[in-house]
XYZ file of C-alpha atoms in Angstrom:
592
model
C -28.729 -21.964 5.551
C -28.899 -25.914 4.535
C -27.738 -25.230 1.320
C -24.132 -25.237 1.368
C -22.279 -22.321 -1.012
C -19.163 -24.643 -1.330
C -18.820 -28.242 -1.176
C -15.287 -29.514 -2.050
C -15.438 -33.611 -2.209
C -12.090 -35.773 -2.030
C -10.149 -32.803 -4.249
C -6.530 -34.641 -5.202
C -3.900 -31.781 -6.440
C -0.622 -33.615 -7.476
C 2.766 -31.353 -9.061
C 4.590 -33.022 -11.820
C 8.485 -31.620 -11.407
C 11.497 -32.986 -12.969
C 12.702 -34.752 -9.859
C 9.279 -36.565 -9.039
C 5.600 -36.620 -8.526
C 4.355 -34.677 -5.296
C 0.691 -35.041 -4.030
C 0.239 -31.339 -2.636
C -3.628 -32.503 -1.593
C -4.793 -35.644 -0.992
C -8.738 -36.641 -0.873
C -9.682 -32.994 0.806
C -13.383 -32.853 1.603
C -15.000 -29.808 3.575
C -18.032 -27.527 3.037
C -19.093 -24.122 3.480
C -22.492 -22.142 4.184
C -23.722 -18.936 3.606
C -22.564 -16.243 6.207
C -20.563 -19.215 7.828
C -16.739 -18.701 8.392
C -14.479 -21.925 7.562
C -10.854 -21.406 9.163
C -8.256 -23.664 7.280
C -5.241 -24.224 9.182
C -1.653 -25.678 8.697
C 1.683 -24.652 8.443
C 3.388 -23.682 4.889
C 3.147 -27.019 2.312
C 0.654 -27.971 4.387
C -1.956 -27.534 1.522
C -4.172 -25.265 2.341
C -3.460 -22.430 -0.101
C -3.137 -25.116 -2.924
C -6.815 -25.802 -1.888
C -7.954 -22.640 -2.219
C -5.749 -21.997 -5.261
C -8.085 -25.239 -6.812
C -11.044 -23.577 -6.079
C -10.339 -20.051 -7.822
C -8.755 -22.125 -10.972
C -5.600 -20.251 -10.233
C -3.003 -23.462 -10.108
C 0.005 -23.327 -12.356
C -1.182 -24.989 -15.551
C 2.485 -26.126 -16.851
C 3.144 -28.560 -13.233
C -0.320 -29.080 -11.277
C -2.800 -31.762 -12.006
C -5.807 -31.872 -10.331
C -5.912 -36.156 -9.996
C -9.264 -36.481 -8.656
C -12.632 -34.414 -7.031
C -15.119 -31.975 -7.014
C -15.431 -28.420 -6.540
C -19.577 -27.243 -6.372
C -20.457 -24.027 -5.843
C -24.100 -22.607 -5.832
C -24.434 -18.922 -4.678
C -28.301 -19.602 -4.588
C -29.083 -17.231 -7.345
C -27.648 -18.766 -10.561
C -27.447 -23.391 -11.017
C -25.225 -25.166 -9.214
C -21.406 -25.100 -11.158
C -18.768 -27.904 -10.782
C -15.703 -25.452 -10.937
C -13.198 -28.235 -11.824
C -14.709 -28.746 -15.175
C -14.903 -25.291 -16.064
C -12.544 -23.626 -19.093
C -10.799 -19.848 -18.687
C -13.406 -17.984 -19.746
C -16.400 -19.414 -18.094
C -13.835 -19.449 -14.352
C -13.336 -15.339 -15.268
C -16.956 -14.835 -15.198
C -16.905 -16.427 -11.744
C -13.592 -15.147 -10.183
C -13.947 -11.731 -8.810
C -17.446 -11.798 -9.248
C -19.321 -14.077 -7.387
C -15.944 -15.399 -5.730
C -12.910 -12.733 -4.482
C -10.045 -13.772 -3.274
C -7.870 -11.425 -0.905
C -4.214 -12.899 -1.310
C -1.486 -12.964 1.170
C 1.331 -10.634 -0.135
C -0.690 -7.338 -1.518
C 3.017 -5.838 -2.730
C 3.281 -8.889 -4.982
C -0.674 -9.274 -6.010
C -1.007 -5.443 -7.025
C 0.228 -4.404 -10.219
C 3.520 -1.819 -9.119
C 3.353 0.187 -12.253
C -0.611 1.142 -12.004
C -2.828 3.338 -9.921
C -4.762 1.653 -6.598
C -7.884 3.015 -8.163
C -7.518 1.969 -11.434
C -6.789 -1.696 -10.384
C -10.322 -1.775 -8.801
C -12.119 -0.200 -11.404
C -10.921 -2.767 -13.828
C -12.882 -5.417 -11.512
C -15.841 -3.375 -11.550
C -15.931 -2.427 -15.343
C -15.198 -6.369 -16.690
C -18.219 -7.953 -14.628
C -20.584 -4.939 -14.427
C -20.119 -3.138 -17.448
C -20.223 0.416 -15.976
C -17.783 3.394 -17.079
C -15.021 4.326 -15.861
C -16.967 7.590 -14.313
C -19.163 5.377 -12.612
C -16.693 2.872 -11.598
C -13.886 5.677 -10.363
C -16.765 6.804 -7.771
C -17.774 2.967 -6.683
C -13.486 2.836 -5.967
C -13.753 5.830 -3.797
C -16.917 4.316 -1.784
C -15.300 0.809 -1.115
C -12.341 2.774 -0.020
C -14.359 4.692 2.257
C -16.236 1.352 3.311
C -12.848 -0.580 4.107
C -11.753 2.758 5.983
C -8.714 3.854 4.164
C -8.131 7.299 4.724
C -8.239 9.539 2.060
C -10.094 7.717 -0.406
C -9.609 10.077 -3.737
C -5.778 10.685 -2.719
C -5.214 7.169 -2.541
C -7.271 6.005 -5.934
C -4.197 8.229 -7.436
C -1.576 6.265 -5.457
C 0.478 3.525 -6.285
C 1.213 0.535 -3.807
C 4.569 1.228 -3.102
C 3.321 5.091 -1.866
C 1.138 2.756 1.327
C 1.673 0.904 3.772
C 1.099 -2.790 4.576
C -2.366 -2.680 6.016
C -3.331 0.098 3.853
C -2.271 -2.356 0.702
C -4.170 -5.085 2.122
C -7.361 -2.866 2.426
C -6.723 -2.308 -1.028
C -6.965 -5.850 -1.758
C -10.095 -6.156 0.432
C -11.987 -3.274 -1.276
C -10.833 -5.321 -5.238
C -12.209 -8.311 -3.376
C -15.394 -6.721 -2.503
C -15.929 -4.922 -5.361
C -19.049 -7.256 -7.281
C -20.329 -8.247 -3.550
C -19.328 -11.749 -4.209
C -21.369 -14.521 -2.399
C -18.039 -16.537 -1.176
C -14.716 -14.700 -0.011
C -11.045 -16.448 0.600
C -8.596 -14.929 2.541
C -5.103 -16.456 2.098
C -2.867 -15.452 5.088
C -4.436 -11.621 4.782
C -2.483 -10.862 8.166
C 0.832 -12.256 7.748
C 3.609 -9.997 8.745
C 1.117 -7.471 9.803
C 1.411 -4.923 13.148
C -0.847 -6.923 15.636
C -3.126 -3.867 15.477
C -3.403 -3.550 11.858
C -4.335 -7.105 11.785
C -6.883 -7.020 14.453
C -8.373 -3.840 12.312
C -8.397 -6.020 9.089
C -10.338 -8.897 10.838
C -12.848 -6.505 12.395
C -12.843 -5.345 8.762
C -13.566 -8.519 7.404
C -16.209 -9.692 10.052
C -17.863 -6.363 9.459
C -17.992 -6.728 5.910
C -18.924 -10.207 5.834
C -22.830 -9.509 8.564
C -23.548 -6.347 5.970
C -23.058 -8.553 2.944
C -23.817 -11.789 4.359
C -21.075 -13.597 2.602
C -19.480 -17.226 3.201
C -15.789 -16.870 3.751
C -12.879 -19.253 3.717
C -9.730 -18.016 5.996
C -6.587 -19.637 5.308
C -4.266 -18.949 8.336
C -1.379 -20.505 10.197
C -2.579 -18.756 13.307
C -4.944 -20.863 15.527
C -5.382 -17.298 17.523
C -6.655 -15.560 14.338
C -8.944 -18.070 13.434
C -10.544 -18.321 17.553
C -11.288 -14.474 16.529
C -12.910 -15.275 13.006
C -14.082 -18.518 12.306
C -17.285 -20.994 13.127
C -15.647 -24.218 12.064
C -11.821 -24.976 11.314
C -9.845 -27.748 8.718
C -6.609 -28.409 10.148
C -4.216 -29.562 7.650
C -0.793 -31.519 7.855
C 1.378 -32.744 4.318
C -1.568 -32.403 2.127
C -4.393 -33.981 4.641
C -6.968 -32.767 6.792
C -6.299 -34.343 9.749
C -9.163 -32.999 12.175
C -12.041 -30.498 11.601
C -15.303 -29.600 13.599
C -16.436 -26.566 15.518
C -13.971 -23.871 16.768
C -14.708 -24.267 20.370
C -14.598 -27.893 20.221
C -11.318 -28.486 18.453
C -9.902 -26.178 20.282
C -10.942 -27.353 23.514
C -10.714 -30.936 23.174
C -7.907 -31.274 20.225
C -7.599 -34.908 19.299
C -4.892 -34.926 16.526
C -1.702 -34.469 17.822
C -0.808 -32.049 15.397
C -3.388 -29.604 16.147
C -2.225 -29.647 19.851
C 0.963 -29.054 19.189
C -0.395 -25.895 16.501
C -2.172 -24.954 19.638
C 1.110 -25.584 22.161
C 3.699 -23.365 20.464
C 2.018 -20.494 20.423
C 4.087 -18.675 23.203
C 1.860 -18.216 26.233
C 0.587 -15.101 28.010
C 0.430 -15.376 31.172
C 3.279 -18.112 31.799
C 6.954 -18.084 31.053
C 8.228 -22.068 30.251
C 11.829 -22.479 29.739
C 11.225 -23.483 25.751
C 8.508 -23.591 23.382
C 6.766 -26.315 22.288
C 6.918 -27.679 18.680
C 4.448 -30.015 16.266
C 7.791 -31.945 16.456
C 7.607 -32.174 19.886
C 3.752 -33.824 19.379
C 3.925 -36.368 17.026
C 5.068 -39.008 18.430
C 2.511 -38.882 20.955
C -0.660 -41.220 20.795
C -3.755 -39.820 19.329
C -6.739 -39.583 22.408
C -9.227 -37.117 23.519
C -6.670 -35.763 25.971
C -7.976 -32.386 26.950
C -5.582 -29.133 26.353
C -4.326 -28.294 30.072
C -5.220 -24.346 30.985
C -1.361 -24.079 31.200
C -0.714 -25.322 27.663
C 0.625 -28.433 27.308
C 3.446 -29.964 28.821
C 6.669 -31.476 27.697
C 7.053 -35.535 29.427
C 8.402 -37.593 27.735
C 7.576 -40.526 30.029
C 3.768 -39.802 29.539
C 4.058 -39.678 26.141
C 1.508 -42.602 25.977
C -1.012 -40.277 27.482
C -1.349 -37.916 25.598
C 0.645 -35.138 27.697
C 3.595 -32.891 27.191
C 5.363 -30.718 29.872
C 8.253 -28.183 30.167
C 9.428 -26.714 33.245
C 8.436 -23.024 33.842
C 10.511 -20.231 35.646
C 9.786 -19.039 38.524
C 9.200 -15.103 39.711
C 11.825 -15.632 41.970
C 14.560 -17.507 39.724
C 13.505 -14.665 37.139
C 14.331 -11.804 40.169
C 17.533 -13.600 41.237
C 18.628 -13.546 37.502
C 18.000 -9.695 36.894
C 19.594 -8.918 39.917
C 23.046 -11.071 38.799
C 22.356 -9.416 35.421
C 21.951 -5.242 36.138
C 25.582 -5.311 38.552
C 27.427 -5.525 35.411
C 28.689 -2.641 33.699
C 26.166 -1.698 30.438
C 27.633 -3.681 26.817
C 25.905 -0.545 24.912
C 25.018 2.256 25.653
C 22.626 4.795 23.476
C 22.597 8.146 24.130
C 20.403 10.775 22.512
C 20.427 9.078 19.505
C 18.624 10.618 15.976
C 18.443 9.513 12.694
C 16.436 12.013 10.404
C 15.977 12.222 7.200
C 15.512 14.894 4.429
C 12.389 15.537 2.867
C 13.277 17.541 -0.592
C 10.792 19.302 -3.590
C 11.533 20.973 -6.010
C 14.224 21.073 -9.342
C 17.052 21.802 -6.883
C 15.648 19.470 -3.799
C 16.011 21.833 -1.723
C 15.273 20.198 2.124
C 11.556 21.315 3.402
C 11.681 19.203 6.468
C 12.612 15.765 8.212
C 11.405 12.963 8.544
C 12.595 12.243 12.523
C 12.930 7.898 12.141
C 14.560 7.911 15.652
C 14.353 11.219 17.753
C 16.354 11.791 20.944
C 16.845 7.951 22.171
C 18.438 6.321 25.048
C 18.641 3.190 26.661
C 21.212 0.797 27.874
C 21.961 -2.884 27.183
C 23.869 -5.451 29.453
C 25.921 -8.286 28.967
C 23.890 -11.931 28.543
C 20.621 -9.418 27.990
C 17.751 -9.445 25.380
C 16.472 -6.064 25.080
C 13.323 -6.128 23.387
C 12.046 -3.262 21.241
C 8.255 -3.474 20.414
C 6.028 -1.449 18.384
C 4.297 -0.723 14.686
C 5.859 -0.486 11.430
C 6.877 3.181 11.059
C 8.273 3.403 14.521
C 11.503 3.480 14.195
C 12.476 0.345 15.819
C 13.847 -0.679 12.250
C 16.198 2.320 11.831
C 17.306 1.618 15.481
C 18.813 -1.249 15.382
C 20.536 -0.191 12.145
C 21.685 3.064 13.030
C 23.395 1.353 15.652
C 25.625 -0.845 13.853
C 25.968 2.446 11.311
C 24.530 0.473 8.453
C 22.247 3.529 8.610
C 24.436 6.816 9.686
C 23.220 8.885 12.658
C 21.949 12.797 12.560
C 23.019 12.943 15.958
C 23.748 11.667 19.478
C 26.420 8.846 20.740
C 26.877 4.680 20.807
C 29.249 3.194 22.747
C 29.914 -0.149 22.957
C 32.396 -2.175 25.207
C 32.957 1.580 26.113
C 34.195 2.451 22.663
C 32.017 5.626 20.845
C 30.670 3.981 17.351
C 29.701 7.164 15.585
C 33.096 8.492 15.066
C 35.238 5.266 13.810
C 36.736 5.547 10.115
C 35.787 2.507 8.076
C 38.534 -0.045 8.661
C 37.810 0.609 12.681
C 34.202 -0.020 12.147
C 34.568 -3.372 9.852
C 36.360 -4.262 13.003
C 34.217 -3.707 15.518
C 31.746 -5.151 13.237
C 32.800 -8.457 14.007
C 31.382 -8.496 17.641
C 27.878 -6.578 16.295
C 25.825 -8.671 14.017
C 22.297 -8.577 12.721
C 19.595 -10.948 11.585
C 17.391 -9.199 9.337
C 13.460 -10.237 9.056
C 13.616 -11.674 5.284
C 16.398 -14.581 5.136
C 15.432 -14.849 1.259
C 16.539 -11.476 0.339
C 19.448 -11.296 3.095
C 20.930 -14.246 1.441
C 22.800 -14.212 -2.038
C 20.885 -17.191 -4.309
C 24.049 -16.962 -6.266
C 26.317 -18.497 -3.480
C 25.550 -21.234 -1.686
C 25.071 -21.897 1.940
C 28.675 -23.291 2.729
C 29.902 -19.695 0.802
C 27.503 -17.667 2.501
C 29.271 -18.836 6.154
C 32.546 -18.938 5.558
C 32.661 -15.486 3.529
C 32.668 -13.477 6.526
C 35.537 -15.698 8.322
C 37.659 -15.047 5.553
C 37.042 -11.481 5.326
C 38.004 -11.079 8.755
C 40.813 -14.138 8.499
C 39.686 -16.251 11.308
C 40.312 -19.723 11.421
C 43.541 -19.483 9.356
C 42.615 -21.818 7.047
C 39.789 -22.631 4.312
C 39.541 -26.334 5.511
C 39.254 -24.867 9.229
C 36.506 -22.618 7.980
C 34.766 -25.205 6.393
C 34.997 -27.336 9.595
C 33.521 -24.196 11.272
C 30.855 -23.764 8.955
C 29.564 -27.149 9.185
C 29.864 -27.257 12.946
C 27.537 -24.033 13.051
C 25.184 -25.817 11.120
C 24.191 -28.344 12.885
C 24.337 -25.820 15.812
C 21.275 -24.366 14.512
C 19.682 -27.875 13.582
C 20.594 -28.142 10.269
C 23.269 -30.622 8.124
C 26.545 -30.407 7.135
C 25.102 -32.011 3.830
C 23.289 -28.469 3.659
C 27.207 -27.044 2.827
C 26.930 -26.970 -0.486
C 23.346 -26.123 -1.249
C 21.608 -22.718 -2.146
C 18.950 -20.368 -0.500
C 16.054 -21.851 -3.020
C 16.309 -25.229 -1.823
C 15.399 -24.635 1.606
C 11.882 -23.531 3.506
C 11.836 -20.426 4.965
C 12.772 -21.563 8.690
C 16.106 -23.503 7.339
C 16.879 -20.021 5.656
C 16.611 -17.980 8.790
C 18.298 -21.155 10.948
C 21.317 -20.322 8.211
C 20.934 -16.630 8.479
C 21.835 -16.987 12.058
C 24.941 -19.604 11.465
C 26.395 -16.723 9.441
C 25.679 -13.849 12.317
C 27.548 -16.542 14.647
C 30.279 -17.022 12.214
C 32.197 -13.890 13.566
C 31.186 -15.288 17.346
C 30.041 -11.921 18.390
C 29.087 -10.913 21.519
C 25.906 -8.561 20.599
C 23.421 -9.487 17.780
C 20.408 -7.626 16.753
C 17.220 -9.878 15.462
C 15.196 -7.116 13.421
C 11.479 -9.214 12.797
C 13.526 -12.500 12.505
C 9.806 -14.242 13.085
C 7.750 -12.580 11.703
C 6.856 -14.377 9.088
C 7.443 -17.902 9.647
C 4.716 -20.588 10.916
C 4.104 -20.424 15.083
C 5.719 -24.027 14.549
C 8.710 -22.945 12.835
C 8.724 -19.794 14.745
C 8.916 -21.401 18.184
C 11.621 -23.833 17.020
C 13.452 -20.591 16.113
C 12.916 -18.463 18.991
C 14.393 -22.022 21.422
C 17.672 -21.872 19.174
C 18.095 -18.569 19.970
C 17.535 -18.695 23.861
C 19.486 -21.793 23.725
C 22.665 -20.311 22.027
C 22.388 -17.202 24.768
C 22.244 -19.845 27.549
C 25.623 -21.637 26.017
C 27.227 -18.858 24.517
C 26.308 -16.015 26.586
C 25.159 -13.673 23.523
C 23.544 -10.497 23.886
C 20.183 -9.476 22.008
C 18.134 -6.619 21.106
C 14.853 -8.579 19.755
C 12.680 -6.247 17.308
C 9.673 -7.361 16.753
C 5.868 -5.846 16.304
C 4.600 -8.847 18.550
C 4.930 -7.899 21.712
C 3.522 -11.522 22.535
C 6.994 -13.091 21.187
C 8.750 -10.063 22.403
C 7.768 -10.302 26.289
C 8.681 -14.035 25.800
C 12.139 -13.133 24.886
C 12.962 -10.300 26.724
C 14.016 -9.339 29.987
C 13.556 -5.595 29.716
C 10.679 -4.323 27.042
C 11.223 -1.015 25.252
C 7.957 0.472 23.483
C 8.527 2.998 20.435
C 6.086 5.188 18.612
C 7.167 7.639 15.862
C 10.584 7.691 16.771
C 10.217 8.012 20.504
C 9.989 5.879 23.155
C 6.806 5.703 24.835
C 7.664 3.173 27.755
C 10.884 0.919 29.246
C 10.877 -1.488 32.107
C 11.319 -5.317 32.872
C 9.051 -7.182 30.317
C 6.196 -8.924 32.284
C 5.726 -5.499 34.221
C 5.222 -3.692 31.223
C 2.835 -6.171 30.048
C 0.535 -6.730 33.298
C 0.880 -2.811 34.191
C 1.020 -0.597 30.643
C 1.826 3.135 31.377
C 0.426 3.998 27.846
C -2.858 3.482 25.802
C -0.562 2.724 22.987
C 0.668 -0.327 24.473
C -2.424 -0.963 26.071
C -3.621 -0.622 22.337
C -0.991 -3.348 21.289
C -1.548 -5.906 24.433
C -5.196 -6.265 23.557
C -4.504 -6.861 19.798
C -2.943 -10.325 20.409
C -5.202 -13.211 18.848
C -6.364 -15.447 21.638
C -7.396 -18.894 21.437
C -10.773 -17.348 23.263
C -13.316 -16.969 20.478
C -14.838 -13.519 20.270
């Protein structure tokens, strides 16, 4: 166990672009040991997946230069190989084999056009030499071993016929194929159900005593990496900037990046009146300042010290609040609600049955409320929020808002009334045209609605609402691609406030981003409902970030709705297993 399987020694990784030269790693140095688990953590352009990109050989050849380092690897059974120096064909002998690599997107990693099986028998066939008999039957076992449920059916499937987690098993069982002696996971859990991603770590951890592997997890999820990990690299713009034990780091953070990583996670048992940021942490002096149980606070007066407070509400302020809140008459109202739909066969697709998305729902919503609705992909939650501004129609049932019924309006009426409903969908890449730039993108719906009378006005607007949501007016005239994945959802939202609406539903608006990014996010929103008095229904499969939010919690499953009540009750006192199920998925930063 001396014998480290990886040592990476001052590894430099610069990209050459038109506009300049950009050092995505500078001087990286860590190691890894058999069976040992190495946690690298950062947010996006951080570094880390360039790292691990270096070590697989996998860097784009036409841009990145690797300036400067080592990469040794030594399995024990074959010499020691300085990967760095290696060409193509010497690297293919190593990748999948002796290193796998489980990648973070599985939709974009698999190939769409061929069969799960086949993808993994291709692994299995190049390094072992076995045929395709043999290697069909190995597929079916590593399905079996990384519990995907019908093994043979799905060797037959393609990726787009599976889900998420079921992809990323996928990807795990390709990984494991040739029992390598090193495994990196880059962001496997991203964008997952908090179950599905507690499964896939179990997964993992299970995988990794009965093979005794090394593996590298590349997260931006401190949480994730308490559950996983012995040691943990935290980087920040291309540096590591701390690294030790789990428990250590965690307990006694010195950099004041990692404690704000640590800080913004939104807590469990506490309700402050904003999240903390890394922003919010690096001006403040670098000591062994000990994380305080509560998280840390936000001073700015003891800034020097290391410390960082933010006032928390009350029980009581929280109680007087609802009570102001429920007199009021209901903004929407859901009644009975379905959305079901057909499931054909046949020449003449004829209709065998339904699929029932949403099945007999109701709830209400009141003015200056967020709603949140919680649950796993496939519940419905989704086609909820949609089939309530009819960009998804209804099989049934009624919604009335500001005491008008939606289901009935002609098209004209609805565009109308479409103006005081808006949505912020979870991607902000794909919701965004990367033909029309940001400026176009905002003042598009004024002018379809003809506020503002003028296109100077609208302009003025447009640059006013970005820098509401903490961006430029410089930003005007830029598009989609030139901005990280935070700015695009910060613009996604100017546009939803364009119309100023009253009611806006975020559908997995976080999901994706960094906790940093996300937190930063999640204040703009509870800042705008403070000044603007909006109204939310907050979707989201986290019910962490969701009982942060909210002030009533809805939980769906298949369509239904298991459990409703004010937020924090639902969390200390679950009715249901299921949500019992999704409380006790949450990463902590407890190591287990």
């Amino acid at each position: 166990m001396s014998e480290n399987i990886l040592e990476v020694n001052d590894l430099t990784v610069e990209f050459h672009t038109e506009d300049a030269i950009v050092k995505a790693v500078e001087q990286v140095s860590f190691s890894v040991k058999p069976g040992q688990t190495l946690g690298i953590v950062g947010e996006s352009g951080s570094g880390k997946s360039v790292s691990a990109l270096s070590i697989m050989g996998l860097l784009p050849e036409k841009i990145a230069r690797i300036k400067n380092g080592t990469v040794r690897f030594n399995d024990g059974e074959n010499e020691s190989v300085q990967l760095l120096g290696l060409n193509e064909k010497q690297m293919q002998s190593i990748r999948g084999n002796r290193i796998g690599m489980i990648f973070q997107e599985p939709m974009t990693s698999l190939n769409p056009v061929m069969r799960c099986g086949r993808q993994v028998a291709e692994v299995l066939i190049r390094h072992k030499g076995i045929t395709r008999k043999a290697a069909r039957s190995e597929c079916v076992r590593l399905f079996e071993e990384v519990k995907l449920p019908r093994p043979n059916d799905i060797c037959d499937s393609y990726p787009h016929q599976l889900s998420g987690g079921q992809k990323q098993r996928v990807m795990i069982a390709m990984a494991l194929a040739c029992k390598p002696a090193l495994l990196i996971a880059d962001e496997p859990t991203t964008a997952l159900d908090v179950t599905v991603q507690k499964s896939i770590l179990d997964l993992i951890r299970q995988l990794q005593q009965k093979y005794g592997m090394a593996v590298i997890f590349i997260t931006h999820d401190l949480g994730v990496v308490a559950q996983l990990a012995h040691e943990v690299v935290v980087m920040y713009k291309g540096k590591i900037v701390e690294q030790g034990l789990v428990q250590e780091i965690f307990a006694r953070p010195k950099h004041p990046y990692t404690r704000g990583l640590l800080a913004c996670r939104p807590p469990l048992g506490k309700r402050p009146e904003r999240l903390l940021s890394v922003e919010d942490f690096m001006g403040v002096s670098v000591s062994n300042h000990t994380l305080p149980d509560d998280m840390i606070r936000m001073d700015r007066s003891k800034q020097d010290e290391g410390v960082v407070s933010v006032k928390e509400i009350t029980h009581e302020e929280r109680r007087l609040r609802h009570e102001k809140l429920y007199r009021n008459e209901p903004l929407l109202r859901v009644k009975n609600l379905r959305t079901w739909f057909p499931v054909t066969s046949g020449i003449m697709s004829r209709t065998k049955g339904y699929v029932k998305a949403v099945d007999n729902v109701s709830f209400d919503v009141f003015p200056g409320e967020t709603l949140g609705l919680v649950g796993e992909s496939g519940c419905g939650k989704t086609t909820l929020g949609r089939t309530i501004l009819r960009l998804v129609e209804p099989t049934g049932g009624s919604v009335e808002f500001e005491g008008r019924e939606m289901t009935g309006l002609k098209h004209e009426d609805l565009r109308i009334m479409r103006r005081h409903m808006q949505i912020v969908f979870q991607d902000p890449y794909s919701s965004l045209n990367p033909r029309m730039t940001v400026g176009t993108a905002i003042t598009e719906p004024m002018a379809v609605h003809g506020l503002y009378g003028s296109d100077r006005l609208r302009r003025e607007k447009a640059m006013e609402l970005l820098e509401k949501v903490q961006l430029k007016p410089e930003h005007f005239h830029r598009y989609p691609h030139e901005f990280s994945g935070g700015q695009r959802q910060r613009i996604c939202i100017a546009r939803a406030l364009a119309l100023e609406p009253g009611f806006i539903i975020c559908d997995e608006s976080v999901s994706a981003l960094d906790v940093s990014v996300q937190a930063q996010v999640l204040n703009l929103l509870n800042q705008l409902k403070k000044d603007l008095g909006f109204t939310y229904i907050f979707i989201s499969h986290d019910l962490n970030v969701v009982k942060y939010m909210s002030d009533r919690l809805i939980v769906m499953k298949d369509g239904h709705i298991l459990e409703q009540g004010e937020a924090d009750k639902v969390y200390s006192n679950p009715e249901t297993d299921y949500t019992k199920g999704l409380i006790n998925a949450i990463p902590t930063l407890t190591n287990a």
